[in-house]
Structures are given as structure tokens and as C-alpha cells.
Amino acid sequence: MTLADPRRKKPALQVIREGNPGKRPVPDSAAVPPSELTEPDWRETFRTVDDPKREAVNSRCRAVASREWRRVVPVLRIAVGLGEVDTTVLKDYCISAARIDQCERELSEHGLLVRGERGWQKNGATTIAGQYRSQLARYIRELGLSPSARTTITAPGPDDDDDSDVWD
């Protein structure tokens, strides 16, 4: 079992919430005021196409990305405080999840090995899925979505009505 890196700096919002007993400077540029995030229009990323088979794939990708957005944004809003600048990372996270789903469906339909010009070859979806999984792991760490990443983030308590809130 691996634990979070003890030398890793706490996120600025966590330092602000928990206090700063060491009085180390908190970079203002790292603190972002929380805001409501609007879900992207997934039709811009997974475009509508004329081919019914490709449209079915894109339609499923839109649904998976939307479901993932709606699953993680409320949790992250409470846990870390999301700002408008986080939209791109969240969108890329959701796209990665949708593409992994697409690759897994491709692998289920055609198998790990496919017949090519030179005989049996590894299905290209295995490589693509691996690349998206690596990217997804980075987003999970950045957003604090894994158990080890959550150990570095402390959610604000329900009764944090004191006057020390930076955004009031």
C-alpha cells in the first residue's frame, strides 16, 4: 500500500481552510475563487456524424462523459473548491473516461488480437486505452479523486461560518 507523498505541498485552498501555522507564504495565484461550472457541450467534442455505427459510438461517448462530469463535479466542489480555470482539466478527465470506455467496448467486440496484413496483431485499442489510462491517472491525482490523493485534501466542515474565509 502506498501513501501520499509527505513532501508534497498542500493545495492552497487546503492551507487557507486549515490555517497556516508555519506562516509560509501561500501563492495568491494558486488560490482560485470557487465558481459554478457549466457542463461542456459534449457534441462539440464527440460530433454528430452520418455513419450510424460511428454515431452510436460518439453518442455513447457523450453519455459517458456527461455521466462522469455529473458524478465528480459535485464531489470536487465540496472537497477542493472548483474554479472556472479547472474546466479544462475536468473536461479532459471526462473525455479520457469516455475514450477508455470506447476502447474497452472495441476490445470486447473485436478481441485483443485482430487479423492484419501480417497475421495476428495486437488490437490498436489496447495501446490507446493504455495511453488514456495513464492520462486519466494524472487527472485523478490532480483532482484528488484517488484514496491516496484524498489524504492530502481536507474537506471544509459543514459549519465553517467564521470570518476567516478568503472569498467573503
Short mmCIF file of C-alpha atoms in Angstrom, two decimals:
data_model
loop_
_atom_site.label_atom_id
_atom_site.label_comp_id
_atom_site.label_asym_id
_atom_site.label_seq_id
_atom_site.Cartn_x
_atom_site.Cartn_y
_atom_site.Cartn_z
CA MET A 1 0.00 0.00 0.00
CA THR A 2 1.42 3.39 -0.99
CA LEU A 3 0.73 6.50 0.98
CA ALA A 4 0.65 10.06 -0.25
CA ASP A 5 3.98 11.81 -0.63
CA PRO A 6 4.63 13.58 2.70
CA ARG A 7 6.85 16.16 0.97
CA ARG A 8 4.14 17.17 -1.46
CA LYS A 9 2.84 20.67 -0.81
CA LYS A 10 -0.76 21.09 0.29
CA PRO A 11 -3.08 22.77 -2.18
CA ALA A 12 -3.53 26.50 -1.48
CA LEU A 13 -7.23 26.09 -0.66
CA GLN A 14 -6.42 23.43 1.91
CA VAL A 15 -3.84 25.70 3.56
CA ILE A 16 -6.37 28.53 3.62
CA ARG A 17 -9.08 26.29 5.10
CA GLU A 18 -6.89 24.61 7.73
CA GLY A 19 -4.82 27.62 8.65
CA ASN A 20 -1.15 28.23 8.12
CA PRO A 21 0.68 27.62 11.42
CA GLY A 22 4.10 27.72 9.70
CA LYS A 23 3.24 31.16 8.26
CA ARG A 24 4.70 30.12 4.91
CA PRO A 25 3.52 32.31 2.07
CA VAL A 26 0.55 30.98 0.15
CA PRO A 27 0.80 31.94 -3.51
CA ASP A 28 -2.19 34.09 -4.44
CA SER A 29 -2.04 32.80 -7.99
CA ALA A 30 -2.74 29.26 -6.75
CA ALA A 31 -5.89 30.20 -4.85
CA VAL A 32 -8.92 30.29 -7.13
CA PRO A 33 -12.34 31.52 -6.05
CA PRO A 34 -14.88 28.71 -6.25
CA SER A 35 -17.46 29.06 -9.02
CA GLU A 36 -20.29 27.16 -10.64
CA LEU A 37 -19.01 25.12 -13.53
CA THR A 38 -21.13 24.63 -16.60
CA GLU A 39 -21.02 21.21 -18.17
CA PRO A 40 -19.45 21.34 -21.64
CA ASP A 41 -21.49 20.62 -24.73
CA TRP A 42 -20.16 17.14 -25.44
CA ARG A 43 -21.45 17.36 -29.04
CA GLU A 44 -18.53 19.70 -29.76
CA THR A 45 -16.03 17.02 -28.72
CA PHE A 46 -17.93 13.92 -29.87
CA ARG A 47 -19.50 15.31 -33.02
CA THR A 48 -22.62 14.01 -34.70
CA VAL A 49 -21.75 12.03 -37.85
CA ASP A 50 -23.79 10.45 -40.66
CA ASP A 51 -22.43 6.91 -40.24
CA PRO A 52 -24.87 5.15 -37.85
CA LYS A 53 -22.18 2.92 -36.30
CA ARG A 54 -19.80 5.84 -35.60
CA GLU A 55 -22.72 7.96 -34.37
CA ALA A 56 -23.63 5.23 -31.87
CA VAL A 57 -20.04 5.28 -30.58
CA ASN A 58 -19.99 9.09 -30.32
CA SER A 59 -23.41 9.12 -28.68
CA ARG A 60 -22.20 6.69 -26.03
CA CYS A 61 -19.04 8.78 -25.50
CA ARG A 62 -21.22 11.87 -24.94
CA ALA A 63 -23.30 9.96 -22.39
CA VAL A 64 -20.26 8.55 -20.55
CA ALA A 65 -18.52 11.94 -20.41
CA SER A 66 -21.68 13.65 -19.18
CA ARG A 67 -22.29 11.00 -16.52
CA GLU A 68 -18.70 11.32 -15.30
CA TRP A 69 -18.93 15.14 -15.18
CA ARG A 70 -22.13 14.96 -13.13
CA ARG A 71 -20.56 12.38 -10.82
CA VAL A 72 -17.31 14.18 -9.97
CA VAL A 73 -18.10 17.91 -10.11
CA PRO A 74 -20.40 17.97 -7.04
CA VAL A 75 -17.84 15.98 -5.03
CA LEU A 76 -14.94 18.19 -6.08
CA ARG A 77 -16.91 21.37 -5.46
CA ILE A 78 -17.20 20.38 -1.80
CA ALA A 79 -13.77 18.76 -1.40
CA VAL A 80 -11.41 21.19 -3.10
CA GLY A 81 -13.40 24.16 -4.37
CA LEU A 82 -13.53 24.36 -8.13
CA GLY A 83 -12.87 27.45 -10.19
CA GLU A 84 -13.50 28.28 -13.82
CA VAL A 85 -9.83 27.54 -14.54
CA ASP A 86 -10.45 23.89 -13.64
CA THR A 87 -12.90 23.37 -16.50
CA THR A 88 -10.28 22.18 -18.99
CA VAL A 89 -8.81 19.59 -16.62
CA LEU A 90 -12.26 18.29 -15.73
CA LYS A 91 -13.29 18.16 -19.38
CA ASP A 92 -10.13 16.25 -20.31
CA TYR A 93 -10.72 13.88 -17.39
CA CYS A 94 -14.23 13.13 -18.67
CA ILE A 95 -13.03 12.71 -22.26
CA SER A 96 -10.39 10.24 -21.07
CA ALA A 97 -13.03 8.24 -19.21
CA ALA A 98 -15.27 8.19 -22.29
CA ARG A 99 -12.43 7.12 -24.59
CA ILE A 100 -11.40 4.32 -22.23
CA ASP A 101 -15.00 3.10 -22.31
CA GLN A 102 -14.90 3.29 -26.12
CA CYS A 103 -11.65 1.29 -26.27
CA GLU A 104 -12.95 -1.34 -23.88
CA ARG A 105 -16.07 -1.79 -25.98
CA GLU A 106 -13.88 -2.12 -29.10
CA LEU A 107 -11.78 -4.76 -27.34
CA SER A 108 -14.88 -6.64 -26.23
CA GLU A 109 -16.27 -6.62 -29.76
CA HIS A 110 -13.09 -7.45 -31.72
CA GLY A 111 -10.79 -9.03 -29.13
CA LEU A 112 -7.24 -8.30 -28.01
CA LEU A 113 -5.80 -9.70 -31.24
CA VAL A 114 -7.01 -8.84 -34.73
CA ARG A 115 -6.15 -10.33 -38.08
CA GLY A 116 -3.95 -7.91 -40.03
CA GLU A 117 -1.89 -7.94 -43.22
CA ARG A 118 0.91 -9.83 -41.49
CA GLY A 119 -1.20 -12.19 -39.43
CA TRP A 120 -2.46 -11.76 -35.90
CA GLN A 121 -1.65 -8.40 -34.32
CA LYS A 122 -2.44 -6.60 -31.12
CA ASN A 123 -5.63 -4.59 -31.38
CA GLY A 124 -4.68 -0.90 -31.54
CA ALA A 125 -7.35 -0.13 -28.95
CA THR A 126 -5.13 -1.74 -26.28
CA THR A 127 -2.41 0.87 -26.87
CA ILE A 128 -4.90 3.74 -27.00
CA ALA A 129 -6.62 2.54 -23.83
CA GLY A 130 -3.26 2.36 -22.03
CA GLN A 131 -2.40 5.90 -23.06
CA TYR A 132 -5.77 7.22 -21.91
CA ARG A 133 -5.43 5.31 -18.62
CA SER A 134 -2.06 6.97 -17.97
CA GLN A 135 -3.56 10.37 -18.66
CA LEU A 136 -6.60 9.57 -16.51
CA ALA A 137 -4.31 8.60 -13.61
CA ARG A 138 -2.68 12.04 -13.82
CA TYR A 139 -6.05 13.77 -13.76
CA ILE A 140 -7.15 11.63 -10.82
CA ARG A 141 -4.06 12.72 -8.86
CA GLU A 142 -4.50 16.37 -9.84
CA LEU A 143 -8.17 16.43 -8.88
CA GLY A 144 -7.78 14.38 -5.69
CA LEU A 145 -10.04 11.56 -6.85
CA SER A 146 -7.94 8.62 -5.62
CA PRO A 147 -7.74 7.45 -1.99
CA SER A 148 -4.07 8.47 -1.71
CA ALA A 149 -4.71 11.88 -3.29
CA ARG A 150 -7.63 12.47 -0.90
CA THR A 151 -5.32 12.10 2.09
CA THR A 152 -3.72 15.41 1.11
CA ILE A 153 -7.06 17.24 0.89
CA THR A 154 -9.31 18.03 3.83
CA ALA A 155 -12.91 18.93 3.08
CA PRO A 156 -14.29 22.00 4.82
CA GLY A 157 -16.57 21.30 7.76
CA PRO A 158 -20.32 21.91 7.42
CA ASP A 159 -20.24 24.79 9.95
CA ASP A 160 -17.35 26.83 8.61
CA ASP A 161 -19.09 30.19 9.14
CA ASP A 162 -16.14 32.01 10.67
CA ASP A 163 -14.79 35.27 9.28
CA SER A 164 -11.54 33.74 8.03
CA ASP A 165 -12.96 32.83 4.62
CA VAL A 166 -10.81 34.39 1.93
CA TRP A 167 -13.71 34.65 -0.54
CA ASP A 168 -16.15 36.60 1.70
#
